Coordinates of C-alpha atoms and ligand atoms in Angstrom, one line a residue:
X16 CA -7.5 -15.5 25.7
X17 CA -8.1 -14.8 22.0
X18 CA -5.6 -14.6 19.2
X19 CA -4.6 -11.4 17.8
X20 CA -5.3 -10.9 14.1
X21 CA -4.1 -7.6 12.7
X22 CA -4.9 -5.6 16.1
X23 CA -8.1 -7.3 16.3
X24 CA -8.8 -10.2 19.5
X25 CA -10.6 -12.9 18.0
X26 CA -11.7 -16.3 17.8
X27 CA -11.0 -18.5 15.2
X28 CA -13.3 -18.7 12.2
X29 CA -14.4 -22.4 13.1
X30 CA -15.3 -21.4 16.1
X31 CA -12.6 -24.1 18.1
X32 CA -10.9 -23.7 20.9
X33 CA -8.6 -25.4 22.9
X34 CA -7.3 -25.5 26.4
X35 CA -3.7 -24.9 28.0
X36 CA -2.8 -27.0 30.6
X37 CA -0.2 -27.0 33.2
X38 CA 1.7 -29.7 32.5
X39 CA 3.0 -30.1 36.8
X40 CA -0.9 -30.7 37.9
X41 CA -3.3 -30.4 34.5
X42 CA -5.2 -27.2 35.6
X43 CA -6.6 -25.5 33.0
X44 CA -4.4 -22.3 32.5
X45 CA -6.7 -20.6 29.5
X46 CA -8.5 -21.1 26.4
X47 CA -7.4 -20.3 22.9
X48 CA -8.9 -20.6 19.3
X49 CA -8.0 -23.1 17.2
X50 CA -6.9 -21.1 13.8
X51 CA -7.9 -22.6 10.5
X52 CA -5.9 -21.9 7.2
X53 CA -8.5 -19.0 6.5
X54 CA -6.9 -17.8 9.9
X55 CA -3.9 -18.0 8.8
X56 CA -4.4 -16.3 5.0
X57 CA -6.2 -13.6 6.7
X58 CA -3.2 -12.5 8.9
X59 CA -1.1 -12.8 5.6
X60 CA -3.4 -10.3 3.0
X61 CA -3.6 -8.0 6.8
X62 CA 0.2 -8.1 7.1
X63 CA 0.1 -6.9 3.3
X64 CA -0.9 -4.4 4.6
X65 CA 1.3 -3.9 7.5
X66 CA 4.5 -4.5 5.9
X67 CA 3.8 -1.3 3.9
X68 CA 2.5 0.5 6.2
X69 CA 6.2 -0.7 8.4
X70 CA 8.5 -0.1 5.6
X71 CA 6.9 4.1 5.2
X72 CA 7.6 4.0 8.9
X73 CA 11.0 6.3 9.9
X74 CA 13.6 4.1 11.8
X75 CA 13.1 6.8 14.8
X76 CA 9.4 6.2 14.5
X77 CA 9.6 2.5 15.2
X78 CA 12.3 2.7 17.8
X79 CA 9.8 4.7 19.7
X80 CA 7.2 2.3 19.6
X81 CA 9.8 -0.6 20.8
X82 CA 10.7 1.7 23.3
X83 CA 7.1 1.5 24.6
X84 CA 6.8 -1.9 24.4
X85 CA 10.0 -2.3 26.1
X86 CA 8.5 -0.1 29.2
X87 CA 5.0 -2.3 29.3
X88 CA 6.6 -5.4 29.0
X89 CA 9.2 -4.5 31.5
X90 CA 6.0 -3.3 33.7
X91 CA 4.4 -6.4 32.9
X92 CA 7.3 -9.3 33.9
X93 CA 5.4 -10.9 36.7
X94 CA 2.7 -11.8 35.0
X95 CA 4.6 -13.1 32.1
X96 CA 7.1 -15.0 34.4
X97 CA 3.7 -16.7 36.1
X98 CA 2.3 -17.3 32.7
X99 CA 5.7 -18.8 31.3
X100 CA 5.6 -21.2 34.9
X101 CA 2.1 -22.1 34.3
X102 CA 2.6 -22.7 30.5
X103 CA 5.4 -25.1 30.6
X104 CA 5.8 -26.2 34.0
X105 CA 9.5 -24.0 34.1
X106 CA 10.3 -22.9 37.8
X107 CA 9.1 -19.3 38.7
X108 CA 12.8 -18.3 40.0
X109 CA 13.8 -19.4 35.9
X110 CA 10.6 -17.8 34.2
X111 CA 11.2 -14.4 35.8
X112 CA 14.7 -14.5 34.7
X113 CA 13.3 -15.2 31.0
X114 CA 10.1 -12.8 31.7
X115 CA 13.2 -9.8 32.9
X116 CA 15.1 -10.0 29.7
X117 CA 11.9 -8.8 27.6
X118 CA 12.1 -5.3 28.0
X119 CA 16.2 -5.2 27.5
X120 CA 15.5 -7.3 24.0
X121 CA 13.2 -5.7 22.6
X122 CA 15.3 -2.3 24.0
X123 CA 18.2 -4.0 21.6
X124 CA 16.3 -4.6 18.8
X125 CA 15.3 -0.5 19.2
X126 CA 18.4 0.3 18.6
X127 CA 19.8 -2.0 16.0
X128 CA 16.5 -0.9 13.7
X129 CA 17.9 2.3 13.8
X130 CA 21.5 1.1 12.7
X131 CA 20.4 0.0 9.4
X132 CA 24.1 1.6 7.5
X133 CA 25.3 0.3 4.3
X134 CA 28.4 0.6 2.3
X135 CA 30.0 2.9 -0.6
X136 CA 31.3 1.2 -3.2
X137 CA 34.8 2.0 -4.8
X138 CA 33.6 1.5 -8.3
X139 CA 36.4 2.9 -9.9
X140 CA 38.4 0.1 -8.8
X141 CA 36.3 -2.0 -11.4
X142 CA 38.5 -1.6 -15.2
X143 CA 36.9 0.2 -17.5
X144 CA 35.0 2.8 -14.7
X145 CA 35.5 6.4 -14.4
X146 CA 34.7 8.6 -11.1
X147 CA 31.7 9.4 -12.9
X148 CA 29.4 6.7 -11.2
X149 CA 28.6 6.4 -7.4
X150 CA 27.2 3.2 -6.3
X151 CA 26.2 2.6 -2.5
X152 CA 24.0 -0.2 -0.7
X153 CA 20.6 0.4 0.8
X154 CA 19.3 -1.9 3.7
X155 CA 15.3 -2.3 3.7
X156 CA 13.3 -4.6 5.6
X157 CA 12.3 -8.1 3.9
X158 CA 8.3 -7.4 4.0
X159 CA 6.5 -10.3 5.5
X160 CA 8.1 -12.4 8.0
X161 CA 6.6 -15.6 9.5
X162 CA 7.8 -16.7 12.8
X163 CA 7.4 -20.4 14.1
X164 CA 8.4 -20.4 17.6
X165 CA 8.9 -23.6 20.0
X166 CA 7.5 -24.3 23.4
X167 CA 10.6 -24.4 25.9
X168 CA 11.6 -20.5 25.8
X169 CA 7.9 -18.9 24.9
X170 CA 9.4 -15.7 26.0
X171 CA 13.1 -15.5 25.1
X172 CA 12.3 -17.2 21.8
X173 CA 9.2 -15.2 20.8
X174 CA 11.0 -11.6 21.2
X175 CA 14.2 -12.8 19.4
X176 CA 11.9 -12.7 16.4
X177 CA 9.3 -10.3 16.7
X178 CA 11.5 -7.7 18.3
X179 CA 13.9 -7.6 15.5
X180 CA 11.8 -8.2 12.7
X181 CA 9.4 -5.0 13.9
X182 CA 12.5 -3.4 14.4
X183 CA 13.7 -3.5 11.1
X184 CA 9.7 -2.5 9.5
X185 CA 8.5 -6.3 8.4
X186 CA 5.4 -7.1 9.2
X187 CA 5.2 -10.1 11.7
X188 CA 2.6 -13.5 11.7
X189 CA 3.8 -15.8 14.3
X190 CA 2.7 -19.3 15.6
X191 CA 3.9 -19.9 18.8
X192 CA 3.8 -23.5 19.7
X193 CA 0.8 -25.2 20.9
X194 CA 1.3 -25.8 24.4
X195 CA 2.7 -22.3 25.1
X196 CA 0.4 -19.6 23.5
X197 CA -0.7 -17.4 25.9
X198 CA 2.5 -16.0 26.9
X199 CA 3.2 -15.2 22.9
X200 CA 0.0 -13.5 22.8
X201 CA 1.0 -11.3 26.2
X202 CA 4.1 -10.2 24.5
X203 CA 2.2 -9.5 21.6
X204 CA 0.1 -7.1 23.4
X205 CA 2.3 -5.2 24.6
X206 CA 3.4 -3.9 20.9
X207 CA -0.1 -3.3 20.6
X208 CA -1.1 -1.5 23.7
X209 CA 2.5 0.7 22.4
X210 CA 1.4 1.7 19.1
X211 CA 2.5 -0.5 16.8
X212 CA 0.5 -0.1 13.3
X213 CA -2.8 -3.0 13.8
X214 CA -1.4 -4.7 10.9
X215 CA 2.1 -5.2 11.7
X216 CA 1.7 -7.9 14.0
X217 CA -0.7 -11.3 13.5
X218 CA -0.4 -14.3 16.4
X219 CA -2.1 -17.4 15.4
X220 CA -2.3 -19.7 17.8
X221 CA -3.5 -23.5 16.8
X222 CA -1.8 -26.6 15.3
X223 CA 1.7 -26.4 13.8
X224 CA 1.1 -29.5 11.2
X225 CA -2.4 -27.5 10.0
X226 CA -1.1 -23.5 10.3
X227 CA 2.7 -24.2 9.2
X228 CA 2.5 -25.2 5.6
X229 CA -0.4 -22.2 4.6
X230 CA 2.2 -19.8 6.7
X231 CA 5.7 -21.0 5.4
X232 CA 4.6 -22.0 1.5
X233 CA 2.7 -18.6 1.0
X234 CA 4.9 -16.6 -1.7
X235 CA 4.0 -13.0 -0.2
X236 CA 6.3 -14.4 2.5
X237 CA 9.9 -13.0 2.0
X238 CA 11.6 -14.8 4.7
X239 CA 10.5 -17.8 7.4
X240 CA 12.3 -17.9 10.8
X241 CA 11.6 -20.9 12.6
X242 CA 13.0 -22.5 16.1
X243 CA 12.1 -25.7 17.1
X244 CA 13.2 -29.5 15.9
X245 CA 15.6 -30.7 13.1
X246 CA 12.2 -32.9 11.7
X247 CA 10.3 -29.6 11.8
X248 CA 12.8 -27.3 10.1
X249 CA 13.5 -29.8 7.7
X250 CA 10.1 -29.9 6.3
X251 CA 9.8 -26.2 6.5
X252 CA 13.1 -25.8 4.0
X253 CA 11.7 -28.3 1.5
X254 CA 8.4 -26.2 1.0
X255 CA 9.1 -22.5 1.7
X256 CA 10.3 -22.3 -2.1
X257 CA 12.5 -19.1 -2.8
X258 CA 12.7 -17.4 0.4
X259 CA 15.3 -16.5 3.0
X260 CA 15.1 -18.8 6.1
X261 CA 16.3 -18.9 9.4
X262 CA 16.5 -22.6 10.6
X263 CA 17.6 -22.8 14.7
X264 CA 17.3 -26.3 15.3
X265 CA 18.1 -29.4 17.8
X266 CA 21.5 -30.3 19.1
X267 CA 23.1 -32.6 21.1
X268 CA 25.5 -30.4 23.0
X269 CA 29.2 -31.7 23.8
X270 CA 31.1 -30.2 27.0
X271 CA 35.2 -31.8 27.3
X272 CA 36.8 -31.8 30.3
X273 CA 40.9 -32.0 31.0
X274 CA 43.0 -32.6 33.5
X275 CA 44.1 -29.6 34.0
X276 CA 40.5 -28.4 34.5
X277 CA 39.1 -26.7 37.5
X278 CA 37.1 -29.7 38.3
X279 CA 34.3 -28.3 41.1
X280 CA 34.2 -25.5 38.2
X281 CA 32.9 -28.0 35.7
X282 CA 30.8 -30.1 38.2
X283 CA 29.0 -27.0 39.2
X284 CA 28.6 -25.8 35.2
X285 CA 27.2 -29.6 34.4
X286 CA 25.2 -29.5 37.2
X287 CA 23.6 -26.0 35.4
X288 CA 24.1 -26.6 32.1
X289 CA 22.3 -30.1 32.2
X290 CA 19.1 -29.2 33.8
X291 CA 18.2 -25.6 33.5
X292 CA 14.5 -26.0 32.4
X293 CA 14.3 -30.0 32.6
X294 CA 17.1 -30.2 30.0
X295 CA 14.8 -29.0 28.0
X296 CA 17.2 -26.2 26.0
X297 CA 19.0 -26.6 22.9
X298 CA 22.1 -25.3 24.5
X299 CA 21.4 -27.8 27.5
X300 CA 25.0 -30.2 28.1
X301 CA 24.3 -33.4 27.0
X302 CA 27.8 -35.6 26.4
X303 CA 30.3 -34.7 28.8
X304 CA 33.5 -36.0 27.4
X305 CA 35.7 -36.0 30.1
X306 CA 39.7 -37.3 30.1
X307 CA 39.8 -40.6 31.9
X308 CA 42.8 -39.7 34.4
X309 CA 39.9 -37.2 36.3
X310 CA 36.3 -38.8 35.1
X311 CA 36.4 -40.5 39.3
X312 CA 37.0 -36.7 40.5
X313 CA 34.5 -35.3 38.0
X314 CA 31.8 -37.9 39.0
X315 CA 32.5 -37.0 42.1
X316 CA 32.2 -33.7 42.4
X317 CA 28.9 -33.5 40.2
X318 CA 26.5 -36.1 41.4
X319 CA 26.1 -34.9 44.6
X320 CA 25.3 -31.6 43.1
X321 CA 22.9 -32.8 41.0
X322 CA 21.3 -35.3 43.9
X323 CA 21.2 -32.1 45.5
X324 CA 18.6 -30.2 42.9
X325 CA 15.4 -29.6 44.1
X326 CA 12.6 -31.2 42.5
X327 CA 8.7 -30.0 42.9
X328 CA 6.4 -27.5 42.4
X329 CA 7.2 -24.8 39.9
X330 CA 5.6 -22.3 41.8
X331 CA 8.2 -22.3 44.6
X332 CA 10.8 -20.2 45.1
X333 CA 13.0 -22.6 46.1
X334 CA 12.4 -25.3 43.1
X335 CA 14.8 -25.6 40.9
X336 CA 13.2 -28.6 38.3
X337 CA 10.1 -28.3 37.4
X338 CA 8.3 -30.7 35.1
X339 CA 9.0 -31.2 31.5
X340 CA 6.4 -29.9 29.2
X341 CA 4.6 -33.1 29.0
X342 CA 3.9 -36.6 30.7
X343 CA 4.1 -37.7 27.1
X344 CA 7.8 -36.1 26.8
X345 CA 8.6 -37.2 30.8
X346 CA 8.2 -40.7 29.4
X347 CA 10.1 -40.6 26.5
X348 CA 13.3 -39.5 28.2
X349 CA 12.7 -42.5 30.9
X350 CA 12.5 -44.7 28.3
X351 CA 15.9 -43.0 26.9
X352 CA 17.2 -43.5 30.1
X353 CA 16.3 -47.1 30.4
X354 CA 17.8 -48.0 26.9
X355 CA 21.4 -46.5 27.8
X356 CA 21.4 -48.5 30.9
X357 CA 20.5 -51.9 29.2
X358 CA 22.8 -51.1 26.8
X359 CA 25.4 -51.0 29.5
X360 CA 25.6 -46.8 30.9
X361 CA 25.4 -46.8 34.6
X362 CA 22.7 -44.6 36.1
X363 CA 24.4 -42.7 38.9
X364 CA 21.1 -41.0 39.9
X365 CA 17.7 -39.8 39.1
X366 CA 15.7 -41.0 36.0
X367 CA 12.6 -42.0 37.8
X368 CA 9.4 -40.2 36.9
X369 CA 6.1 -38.9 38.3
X370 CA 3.5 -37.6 35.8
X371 CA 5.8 -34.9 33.9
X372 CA 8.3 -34.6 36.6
X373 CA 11.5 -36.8 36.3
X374 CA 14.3 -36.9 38.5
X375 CA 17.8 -35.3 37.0
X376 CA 20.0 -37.9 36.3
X377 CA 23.5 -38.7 35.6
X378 CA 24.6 -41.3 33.3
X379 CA 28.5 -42.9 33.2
X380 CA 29.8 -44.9 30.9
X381 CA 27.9 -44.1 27.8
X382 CA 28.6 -45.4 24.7
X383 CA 29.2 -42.0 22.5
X384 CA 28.0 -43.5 19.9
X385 CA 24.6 -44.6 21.6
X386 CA 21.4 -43.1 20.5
X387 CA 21.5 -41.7 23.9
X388 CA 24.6 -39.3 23.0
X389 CA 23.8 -38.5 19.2
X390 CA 19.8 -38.0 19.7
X391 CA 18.7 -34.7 20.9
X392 CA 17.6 -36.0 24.6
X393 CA 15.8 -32.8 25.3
X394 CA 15.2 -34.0 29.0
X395 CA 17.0 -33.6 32.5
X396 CA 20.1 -36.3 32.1
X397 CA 23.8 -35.7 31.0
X398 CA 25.8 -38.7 29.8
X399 CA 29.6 -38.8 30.8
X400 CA 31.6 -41.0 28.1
X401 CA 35.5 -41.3 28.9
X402 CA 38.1 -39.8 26.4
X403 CA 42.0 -40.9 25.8
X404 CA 43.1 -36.7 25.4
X405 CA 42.0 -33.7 23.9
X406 CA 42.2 -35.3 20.2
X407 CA 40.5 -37.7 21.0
X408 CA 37.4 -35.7 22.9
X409 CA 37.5 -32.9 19.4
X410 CA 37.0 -36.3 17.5
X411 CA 34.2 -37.4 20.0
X412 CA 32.5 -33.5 20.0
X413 CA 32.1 -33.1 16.1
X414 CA 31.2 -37.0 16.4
X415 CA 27.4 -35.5 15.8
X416 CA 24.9 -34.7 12.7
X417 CA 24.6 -31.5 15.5
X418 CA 26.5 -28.3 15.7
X419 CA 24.8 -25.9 17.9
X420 CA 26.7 -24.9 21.5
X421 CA 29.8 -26.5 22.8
X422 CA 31.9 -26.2 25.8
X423 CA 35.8 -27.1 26.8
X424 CA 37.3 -26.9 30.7
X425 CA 41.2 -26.8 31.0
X426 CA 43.7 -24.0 32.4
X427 CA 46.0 -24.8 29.6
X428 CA 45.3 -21.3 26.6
X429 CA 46.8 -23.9 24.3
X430 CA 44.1 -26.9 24.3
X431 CA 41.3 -24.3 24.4
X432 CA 42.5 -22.5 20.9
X433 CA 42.5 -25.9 19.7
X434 CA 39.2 -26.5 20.5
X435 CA 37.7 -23.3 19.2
X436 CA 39.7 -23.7 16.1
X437 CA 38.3 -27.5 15.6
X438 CA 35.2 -27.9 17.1
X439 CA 32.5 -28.1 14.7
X440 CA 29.7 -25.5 16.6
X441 CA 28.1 -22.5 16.0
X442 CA 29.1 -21.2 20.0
X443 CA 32.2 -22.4 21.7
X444 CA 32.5 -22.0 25.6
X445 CA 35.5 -22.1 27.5
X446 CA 35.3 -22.8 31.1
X447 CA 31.9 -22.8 30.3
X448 CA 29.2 -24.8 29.0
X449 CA 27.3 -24.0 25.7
X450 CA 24.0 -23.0 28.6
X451 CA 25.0 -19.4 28.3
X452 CA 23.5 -16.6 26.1
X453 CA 23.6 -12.9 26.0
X454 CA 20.5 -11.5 23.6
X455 CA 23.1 -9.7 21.4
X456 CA 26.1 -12.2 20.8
X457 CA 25.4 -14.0 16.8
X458 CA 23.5 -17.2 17.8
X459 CA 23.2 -20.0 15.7
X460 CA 24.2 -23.7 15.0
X461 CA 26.2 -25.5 12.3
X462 CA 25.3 -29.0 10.9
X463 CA 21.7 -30.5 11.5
X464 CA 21.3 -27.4 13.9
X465 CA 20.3 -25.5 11.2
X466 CA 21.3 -22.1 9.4
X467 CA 21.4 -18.1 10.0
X468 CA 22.5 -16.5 12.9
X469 CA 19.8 -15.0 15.7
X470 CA 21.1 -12.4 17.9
X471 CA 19.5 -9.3 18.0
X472 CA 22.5 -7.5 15.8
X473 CA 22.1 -11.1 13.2
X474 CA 18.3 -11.0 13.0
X475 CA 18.0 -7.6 12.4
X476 CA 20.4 -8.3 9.4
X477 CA 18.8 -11.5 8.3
X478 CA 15.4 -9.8 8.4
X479 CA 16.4 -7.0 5.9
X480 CA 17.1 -6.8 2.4
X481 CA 20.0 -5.6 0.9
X482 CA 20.0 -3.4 -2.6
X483 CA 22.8 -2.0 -4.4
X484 CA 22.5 1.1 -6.0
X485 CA 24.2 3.0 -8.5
X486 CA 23.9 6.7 -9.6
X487 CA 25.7 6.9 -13.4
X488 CA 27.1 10.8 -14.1
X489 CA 28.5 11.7 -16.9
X490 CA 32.1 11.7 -17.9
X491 CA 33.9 15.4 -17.0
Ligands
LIG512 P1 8.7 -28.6 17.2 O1 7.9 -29.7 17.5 O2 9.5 -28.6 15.9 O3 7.8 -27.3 17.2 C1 8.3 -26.0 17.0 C2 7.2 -25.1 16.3 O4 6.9 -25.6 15.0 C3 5.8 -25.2 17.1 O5 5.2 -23.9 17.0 C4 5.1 -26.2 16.2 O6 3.7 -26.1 16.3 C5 5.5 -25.8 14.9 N1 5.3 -26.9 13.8 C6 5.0 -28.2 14.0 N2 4.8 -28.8 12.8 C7 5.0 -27.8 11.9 C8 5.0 -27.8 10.4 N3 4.7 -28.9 9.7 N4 5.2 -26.6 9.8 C9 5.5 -25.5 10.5 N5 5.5 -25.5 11.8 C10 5.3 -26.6 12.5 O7 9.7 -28.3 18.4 P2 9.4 -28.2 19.9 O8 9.2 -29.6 20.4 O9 8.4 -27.2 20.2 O10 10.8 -27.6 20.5 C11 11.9 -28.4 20.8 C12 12.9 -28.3 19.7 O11 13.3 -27.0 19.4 C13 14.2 -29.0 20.1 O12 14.6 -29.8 19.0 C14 15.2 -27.9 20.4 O13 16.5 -28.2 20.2 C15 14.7 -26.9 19.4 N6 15.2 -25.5 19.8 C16 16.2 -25.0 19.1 C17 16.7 -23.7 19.5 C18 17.9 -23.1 18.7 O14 18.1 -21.9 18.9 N7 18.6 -23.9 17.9 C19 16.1 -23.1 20.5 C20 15.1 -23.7 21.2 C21 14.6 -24.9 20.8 P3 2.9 -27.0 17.4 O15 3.3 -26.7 18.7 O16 1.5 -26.6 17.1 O17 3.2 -28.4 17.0

């Protein structure tokens, strides 16, 4: 498939191209160029273009054209959800899920472009100041937006940028990440194939480390919104200079369990919440912190659940773990996995490994403070550590450089008010785990997990400018 400069399918300038790989059995998915810098500062001067030609635009006008999209790629979900499986490796019953939401985001973002209200301003209260001035606020959209999306939601993550951003009148570039192009550059085409103006919308698809400094440094660029790892995003705020920035990061998610829990509740939550997509989610569970007087019924109740996953082909209906994006990643969670256990954690199940495929395991007796909790494990594997009460599990939660998602079990209103007041996370669950996302709820983490809020309603915010105004009359 080609990249997509300014309503243009092309090749990249050098001429290189790459190929996308199923990471379950290596087939060769597709081809896609390799962009060069000149790629990349090509799709900037075009989306020049295309943020002016956006920002003229009537918020009715773009709607419609969302609207559009919405209907193709709503006509198109199958083939995204089979591009998504054979992308990352993600089940097919998971991918259609993410492939089904398209249309309803980008319906979202529709309307929230069109909700673009600001506020009076009472600036009479101010001393001094007659009723002889009228000041107000004006929302417009930020211009040129670059978008820097990761490889484990290549849907979901893809159209919680672009959707908004169009939405609003910026003109979009995006990288999508490297092992996950071709269902960015689907997407894309269906804001084409709707209308959108040529130059509103760039997808370059090639190396993150060559593309990312070009795209995030360039000044014409008003804002950066980037998802993928703490290392990444870090990098990307010490060069984008003055520019907004919207940093969704890694996490190391923390779920607490009482005793007054509904115990199979939890199990079966874990069970989800730890291995939707190979672990491979920032919202995945990773530290259970569960109160010693029910860890033996917890353990219980989950491992057989988890035992009870079934591993294989992503193509099957009935798979429910797939492979993880890489061998190279498959391997560095095993070798996670083997350092908690010589460190003393007890591997309850799963862990081993074939190719990119490894078992879901379940780890007891972690240390909390184990590189095992407090690194972002990113893989299939949830590790239970034992707490003394709820004080001692808050202490244990915000025990993290993280801050994303968070969840709490218990029956008692009390405990969980506590937690939502203390724990340090961007999303608070209760009697749930942090796995859980609706496209329009503020999403967003605290800490090392970055800064600014997605969430169709936030990104539409985030990816518009606001500009006081003030008309000055003449004293009566
Ligand atoms: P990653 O390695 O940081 O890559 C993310 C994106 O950044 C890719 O498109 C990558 O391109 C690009 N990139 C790499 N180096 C860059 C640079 N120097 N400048 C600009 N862009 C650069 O992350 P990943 O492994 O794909 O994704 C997993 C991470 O994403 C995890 O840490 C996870 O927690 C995080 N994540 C966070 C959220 C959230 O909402 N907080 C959601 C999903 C995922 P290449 O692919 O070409 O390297």
């Amino acid at each position: 498939m080609q990249m997509l400069v300014s309503g243009t399918w092309q090749e990249s300038t050098s001429g290189r191209t790459e190929e996308v790989t199923s990471p379950f059995d290596g087939h060769v998915v597709d081809v896609v160029p390799v962009a060069t810098a000149k790629d990349a500062l090509a799709a900037l001067d075009r989306a020049e273009v295309g943020a002016r030609i956006q920002r003229t635009l009537p918020a009715h006008a773009r709607a419609d054209i969302l609207l559009r999209a919405a209907a193709l790629a709503d006509e198109r979900a199958e083939d995204i959800a089979q591009t998504i499986t054979a992308e990352t490796g993600k089940p097919i019953t998971e991918a259609r899920g993410e492939a089904g939401r398209a249309g309803a985001i980008i319906r979202l973002a529709a309307y929230e472009g069109t909700q673009l209200y600001g506020d009076t301003l009472p600036l009479d209260a101010n001393p001094g100041t007659g009723q002889d001035k009228i000041g107000f606020t004006l929302r417009q959209p930020c211009g040129i937006i670059v978008a820097i999306t990761p490889f484990n939601y290549p849907s979901l993550l893809v159209l919680h940028k672009i959707a908004p951003a169009l939405a609003a009148g910026n003109a979009v570039v995006l990288k999508p990440a490297r092992t996950t192009p071709l269902t960015a550059l689907k997407l894309a085409a269906c804001f084409v194939d709707a209308g959108l103006a040529p130059e509103a919308l760039s997808v370059v698809t090639g190396s993150g480390g060559e593309l990312g400094d070009v795209l995030v440094s360039d000044p014409r660029v008003r804002k950066v919104s980037f998802t993928g790892s703490t290392a990444t995003g870090t990098r990307i705020a010490s060069i984008a200079g003055v520019k907004k920035l919207s940093l969704e990061l890694g996490a190391s998610c923390p779920v607490i369990i009482l005793p007054d829990a509904d115990i199979e509740l939890a199990a079966t939550a874990v069970a989800a919440g730890g291995y939707i997509n190979a672990g491979q989610v920032c919202i995945s569970v990773q530290r259970v912190l569960v109160d010693r007087r029910v860890e033996a019924d917890f353990l219980d109740a989950l491992v057989p659940m988890v035992k009870a996953i079934e591993v294989g082909d992503p193509t099957s209906a009935s798979t429910r773990l797939g492979s993880l994006i890489s061998t190279t990643e498959a391997e560095r969670v095993e070798r996670s996995i083997a350092a908690a256990r010589d460190s003393g954690a007890r591997v309850l199940t799963g862990g081993e490994r074939s190719g990119a495929v490894l078992q879901p395991a379940v780890l007891a007796d972690v240390d909390p403070a184990s590189p095992f909790s407090q690194d972002e494990l990113f893989g299939p594997a949830v590790a239970v550590s034992r707490a003394d009460d709820l004080g001692a599990a808050i202490a244990l939660a915000n025990d993290s450089a993280y801050g994303l998602g968070a969840g709490i079990f218990t029956s008692d209103v009390a405990g969980a008010v506590r937690a939502m007041r203390q724990i340090d996370a961007g999303n608070v669950h209760i009697n749930w785990t942090p796995l859980w996302r609706a496209d329009l709820m503020p999403y967003g983490g605290l800490k090392g997990s970055g800064i600014g809020k997605e969430g169709i309603r936030s990104a539409v915010q985030e990816m518009t400018e606001e500009k006081t105004v003030v008309l000055h009359g003449r004293p009566w």
